[in-house]
Each structure stands twice: as structure tokens, then as C-alpha cells.
mmCIF file with all atom_site columns, C-alpha atoms in Angstrom:
data_model
loop_
_atom_site.group_PDB
_atom_site.id
_atom_site.type_symbol
_atom_site.label_atom_id
_atom_site.label_alt_id
_atom_site.label_comp_id
_atom_site.label_asym_id
_atom_site.label_entity_id
_atom_site.label_seq_id
_atom_site.pdbx_PDB_ins_code
_atom_site.Cartn_x
_atom_site.Cartn_y
_atom_site.Cartn_z
_atom_site.occupancy
_atom_site.B_iso_or_equiv
_atom_site.pdbx_formal_charge
_atom_site.auth_seq_id
_atom_site.auth_comp_id
_atom_site.auth_asym_id
_atom_site.auth_atom_id
_atom_site.pdbx_PDB_model_num
ATOM 1  C CA . MET A 1 1  ? -13.759 2.655   -6.351  1.00 80.00 ? 1  MET A CA 1
ATOM 2  C CA . LEU A 1 2  ? -12.721 4.992   -3.526  1.00 85.00 ? 2  LEU A CA 1
ATOM 3  C CA . PHE A 1 3  ? -10.937 3.925   -0.335  1.00 87.00 ? 3  PHE A CA 1
ATOM 4  C CA . LEU A 1 4  ? -11.034 6.079   2.780   1.00 93.00 ? 4  LEU A CA 1
ATOM 5  C CA . PRO A 1 5  ? -8.302  5.647   5.388   1.00 93.00 ? 5  PRO A CA 1
ATOM 6  C CA . ILE A 1 6  ? -8.999  4.213   8.832   1.00 95.00 ? 6  ILE A CA 1
ATOM 7  C CA . THR A 1 7  ? -6.674  5.337   11.605  1.00 97.00 ? 7  THR A CA 1
ATOM 8  C CA . SER A 1 8  ? -6.187  4.925   15.326  1.00 97.00 ? 8  SER A CA 1
ATOM 9  C CA . GLN A 1 9  ? -4.753  8.461   15.548  1.00 96.00 ? 9  GLN A CA 1
ATOM 10 C CA . PRO A 1 10 ? -7.353  11.057  16.604  1.00 96.00 ? 10 PRO A CA 1
ATOM 11 C CA . PRO A 1 11 ? -7.902  13.445  13.687  1.00 96.00 ? 11 PRO A CA 1
ATOM 12 C CA . GLY A 1 12 ? -7.080  17.118  14.084  1.00 91.00 ? 12 GLY A CA 1
ATOM 13 C CA . GLY A 1 13 ? -9.918  19.542  14.634  1.00 87.00 ? 13 GLY A CA 1
ATOM 14 C CA . ASN A 1 14 ? -9.867  20.720  11.024  1.00 93.00 ? 14 ASN A CA 1
ATOM 15 C CA . ARG A 1 15 ? -10.333 17.216  9.539   1.00 96.00 ? 15 ARG A CA 1
ATOM 16 C CA . TYR A 1 16 ? -13.520 15.644  8.230   1.00 98.00 ? 16 TYR A CA 1
ATOM 17 C CA . ALA A 1 17 ? -13.648 12.336  10.083  1.00 98.00 ? 17 ALA A CA 1
ATOM 18 C CA . VAL A 1 18 ? -16.091 9.928   11.720  1.00 98.00 ? 18 VAL A CA 1
ATOM 19 C CA . GLU A 1 19 ? -15.298 7.835   14.779  1.00 98.00 ? 19 GLU A CA 1
ATOM 20 C CA . ILE A 1 20 ? -16.221 4.197   14.197  1.00 98.00 ? 20 ILE A CA 1
ATOM 21 C CA . PRO A 1 21 ? -18.659 2.903   16.844  1.00 97.00 ? 21 PRO A CA 1
ATOM 22 C CA . GLU A 1 22 ? -17.855 -0.375  18.612  1.00 97.00 ? 22 GLU A CA 1
ATOM 23 C CA . MET A 1 23 ? -20.644 -2.310  16.851  1.00 96.00 ? 23 MET A CA 1
ATOM 24 C CA . GLU A 1 24 ? -19.435 -1.136  13.437  1.00 97.00 ? 24 GLU A CA 1
ATOM 25 C CA . LYS A 1 25 ? -15.857 -2.159  14.263  1.00 96.00 ? 25 LYS A CA 1
ATOM 26 C CA . ARG A 1 26 ? -17.113 -5.649  15.099  1.00 94.00 ? 26 ARG A CA 1
ATOM 27 C CA . ARG A 1 27 ? -19.135 -5.846  11.868  1.00 93.00 ? 27 ARG A CA 1
ATOM 28 C CA . ALA A 1 28 ? -16.061 -4.898  9.866   1.00 93.00 ? 28 ALA A CA 1
ATOM 29 C CA . GLY A 1 29 ? -13.723 -7.260  11.717  1.00 92.00 ? 29 GLY A CA 1
ATOM 30 C CA . LEU A 1 30 ? -11.705 -4.394  13.218  1.00 93.00 ? 30 LEU A CA 1
ATOM 31 C CA . ASP A 1 31 ? -10.220 -4.215  16.709  1.00 94.00 ? 31 ASP A CA 1
ATOM 32 C CA . ALA A 1 32 ? -13.133 -3.132  18.912  1.00 92.00 ? 32 ALA A CA 1
ATOM 33 C CA . ASP A 1 33 ? -10.857 -2.330  21.867  1.00 95.00 ? 33 ASP A CA 1
ATOM 34 C CA . ILE A 1 34 ? -9.229  0.755   20.350  1.00 97.00 ? 34 ILE A CA 1
ATOM 35 C CA . SER A 1 35 ? -10.644 4.017   19.031  1.00 98.00 ? 35 SER A CA 1
ATOM 36 C CA . LEU A 1 36 ? -10.706 4.188   15.239  1.00 98.00 ? 36 LEU A CA 1
ATOM 37 C CA . TRP A 1 37 ? -11.692 6.936   12.805  1.00 98.00 ? 37 TRP A CA 1
ATOM 38 C CA . ILE A 1 38 ? -12.514 7.040   9.109   1.00 98.00 ? 38 ILE A CA 1
ATOM 39 C CA . ILE A 1 39 ? -10.880 10.065  7.505   1.00 97.00 ? 39 ILE A CA 1
ATOM 40 C CA . ALA A 1 40 ? -13.435 11.407  5.037   1.00 97.00 ? 40 ALA A CA 1
ATOM 41 C CA . ASP A 1 41 ? -11.414 14.223  3.474   1.00 97.00 ? 41 ASP A CA 1
ATOM 42 C CA . GLU A 1 42 ? -8.808  12.063  1.724   1.00 95.00 ? 42 GLU A CA 1
ATOM 43 C CA . TYR A 1 43 ? -9.083  8.976   -0.414  1.00 92.00 ? 43 TYR A CA 1
ATOM 44 C CA . ASN A 1 44 ? -7.334  6.545   -2.719  1.00 87.00 ? 44 ASN A CA 1
ATOM 45 C CA . GLU A 1 45 ? -8.810  5.672   -6.097  1.00 85.00 ? 45 GLU A CA 1
ATOM 46 C CA . ASP A 1 46 ? -8.666  2.162   -7.527  1.00 79.00 ? 46 ASP A CA 1
ATOM 47 C CA . LEU A 1 47 ? -10.136 0.135   -10.385 1.00 75.00 ? 47 LEU A CA 1
ATOM 48 C CA . CYS A 1 48 ? -12.026 -2.966  -9.261  1.00 69.00 ? 48 CYS A CA 1
ATOM 49 C CA . GLY A 1 49 ? -10.512 -5.391  -11.751 1.00 66.00 ? 49 GLY A CA 1
ATOM 50 C CA . GLU A 1 50 ? -6.975  -4.113  -11.239 1.00 70.00 ? 50 GLU A CA 1
ATOM 51 C CA . SER A 1 51 ? -6.982  -3.534  -7.474  1.00 67.00 ? 51 SER A CA 1
ATOM 52 C CA . TYR A 1 52 ? -3.803  -3.811  -5.445  1.00 64.00 ? 52 TYR A CA 1
ATOM 53 C CA . TYR A 1 53 ? -5.778  -3.246  -2.256  1.00 63.00 ? 53 TYR A CA 1
ATOM 54 C CA . ILE A 1 54 ? -8.208  -6.163  -2.392  1.00 66.00 ? 54 ILE A CA 1
ATOM 55 C CA . GLU A 1 55 ? -6.847  -9.675  -2.065  1.00 69.00 ? 55 GLU A CA 1
ATOM 56 C CA . PRO A 1 56 ? -8.872  -12.215 -4.072  1.00 69.00 ? 56 PRO A CA 1
ATOM 57 C CA . ASN A 1 57 ? -9.373  -14.509 -1.066  1.00 71.00 ? 57 ASN A CA 1
ATOM 58 C CA . GLY A 1 58 ? -8.974  -11.895 1.661   1.00 69.00 ? 58 GLY A CA 1
ATOM 59 C CA . LYS A 1 59 ? -11.426 -11.424 4.512   1.00 71.00 ? 59 LYS A CA 1
ATOM 60 C CA . ILE A 1 60 ? -13.616 -8.384  3.953   1.00 75.00 ? 60 ILE A CA 1
ATOM 61 C CA . GLY A 1 61 ? -15.896 -7.066  6.671   1.00 82.00 ? 61 GLY A CA 1
ATOM 62 C CA . SER A 1 62 ? -18.584 -4.483  6.176   1.00 91.00 ? 62 SER A CA 1
ATOM 63 C CA . PHE A 1 63 ? -20.279 -1.541  7.826   1.00 96.00 ? 63 PHE A CA 1
ATOM 64 C CA . SER A 1 64 ? -24.032 -1.089  8.188   1.00 96.00 ? 64 SER A CA 1
ATOM 65 C CA . LYS A 1 65 ? -25.853 0.904   5.533   1.00 97.00 ? 65 LYS A CA 1
ATOM 66 C CA . SER A 1 66 ? -26.751 3.645   8.041   1.00 97.00 ? 66 SER A CA 1
ATOM 67 C CA . PHE A 1 67 ? -23.107 4.071   9.099   1.00 98.00 ? 67 PHE A CA 1
ATOM 68 C CA . VAL A 1 68 ? -21.939 4.185   5.469   1.00 96.00 ? 68 VAL A CA 1
ATOM 69 C CA . LYS A 1 69 ? -24.546 6.913   4.839   1.00 97.00 ? 69 LYS A CA 1
ATOM 70 C CA . GLN A 1 70 ? -23.154 8.864   7.810   1.00 98.00 ? 70 GLN A CA 1
ATOM 71 C CA . VAL A 1 71 ? -19.590 8.626   6.435   1.00 97.00 ? 71 VAL A CA 1
ATOM 72 C CA . GLN A 1 72 ? -20.852 9.519   2.969   1.00 96.00 ? 72 GLN A CA 1
ATOM 73 C CA . GLY A 1 73 ? -22.488 12.655  4.389   1.00 97.00 ? 73 GLY A CA 1
ATOM 74 C CA . VAL A 1 74 ? -19.228 13.784  6.005   1.00 97.00 ? 74 VAL A CA 1
ATOM 75 C CA . MET A 1 75 ? -17.330 13.085  2.775   1.00 97.00 ? 75 MET A CA 1
ATOM 76 C CA . ILE A 1 76 ? -19.855 15.205  0.853   1.00 97.00 ? 76 ILE A CA 1
ATOM 77 C CA . GLN A 1 77 ? -19.293 18.029  3.351   1.00 97.00 ? 77 GLN A CA 1
ATOM 78 C CA . ALA A 1 78 ? -15.535 17.793  2.739   1.00 97.00 ? 78 ALA A CA 1
ATOM 79 C CA . ILE A 1 79 ? -16.053 17.887  -1.040  1.00 95.00 ? 79 ILE A CA 1
ATOM 80 C CA . GLN A 1 80 ? -18.403 20.868  -0.811  1.00 97.00 ? 80 GLN A CA 1
ATOM 81 C CA . ALA A 1 81 ? -15.867 22.692  1.378   1.00 96.00 ? 81 ALA A CA 1
ATOM 82 C CA . GLN A 1 82 ? -13.188 21.849  -1.219  1.00 95.00 ? 82 GLN A CA 1
ATOM 83 C CA . ARG A 1 83 ? -11.221 20.012  1.473   1.00 94.00 ? 83 ARG A CA 1
ATOM 84 C CA . SER A 1 84 ? -11.233 16.541  -0.102  1.00 94.00 ? 84 SER A CA 1
ATOM 85 C CA . ARG A 1 85 ? -8.072  15.289  -1.776  1.00 91.00 ? 85 ARG A CA 1
ATOM 86 C CA . LYS A 1 86 ? -6.879  12.224  -3.616  1.00 89.00 ? 86 LYS A CA 1
ATOM 87 C CA . VAL A 1 87 ? -3.759  10.626  -2.118  1.00 86.00 ? 87 VAL A CA 1
ATOM 88 C CA . SER A 1 88 ? -1.605  8.636   -4.515  1.00 78.00 ? 88 SER A CA 1
ATOM 89 C CA . ARG A 1 89 ? -0.116  5.485   -2.971  1.00 65.00 ? 89 ARG A CA 1
ATOM 90 C CA . SER A 1 90 ? 1.828   4.341   -6.030  1.00 59.00 ? 90 SER A CA 1
#
């Protein structure tokens, strides 16, 4: 499983990122009053059964399928440009 970071800091011009629309922030349970971006050129990797990131009873929101496809497209661009990197959080 791959996790992409979400940040309130505007990404630099050389980053592969997607601004999260207000409706998508609401769907995901994020703060709709601030600007948020998904950074698509870095990720964390995790195993589902051994995840430290997902709490068993935690609240998990979701994005629409069309928005996920948009983010996926930007991530593919980053990979093709050899600009994607794994960030270790351990």
C-alpha cells in the first residue's frame, strides 16, 4: 500500500502535486477551510496487515474515484519523469 502526503504548505513549482478541492476535503473528513495539496512525487510504503499508519478503529474518509484517478495520473507523470521517491518514516 502506498501513502501520499497531504500538506497545507503550497508545493514548489517543481513538485508533482494536486490541490484538493473543497468537496473532496469534505468527503475525506479534512478541514475544508484551508488549502491542502496531495504531493504525488513522494510516498510511504506499508503492508496492510502490519500498518502503523492505520488505526483499527480510526475514522477513514475517502476521495471520489475521479479525484483519485486525477492524483494517480499526476503520480504516473512523476514516475515517468523519474521524480518519484520513497520516503522512509521508520
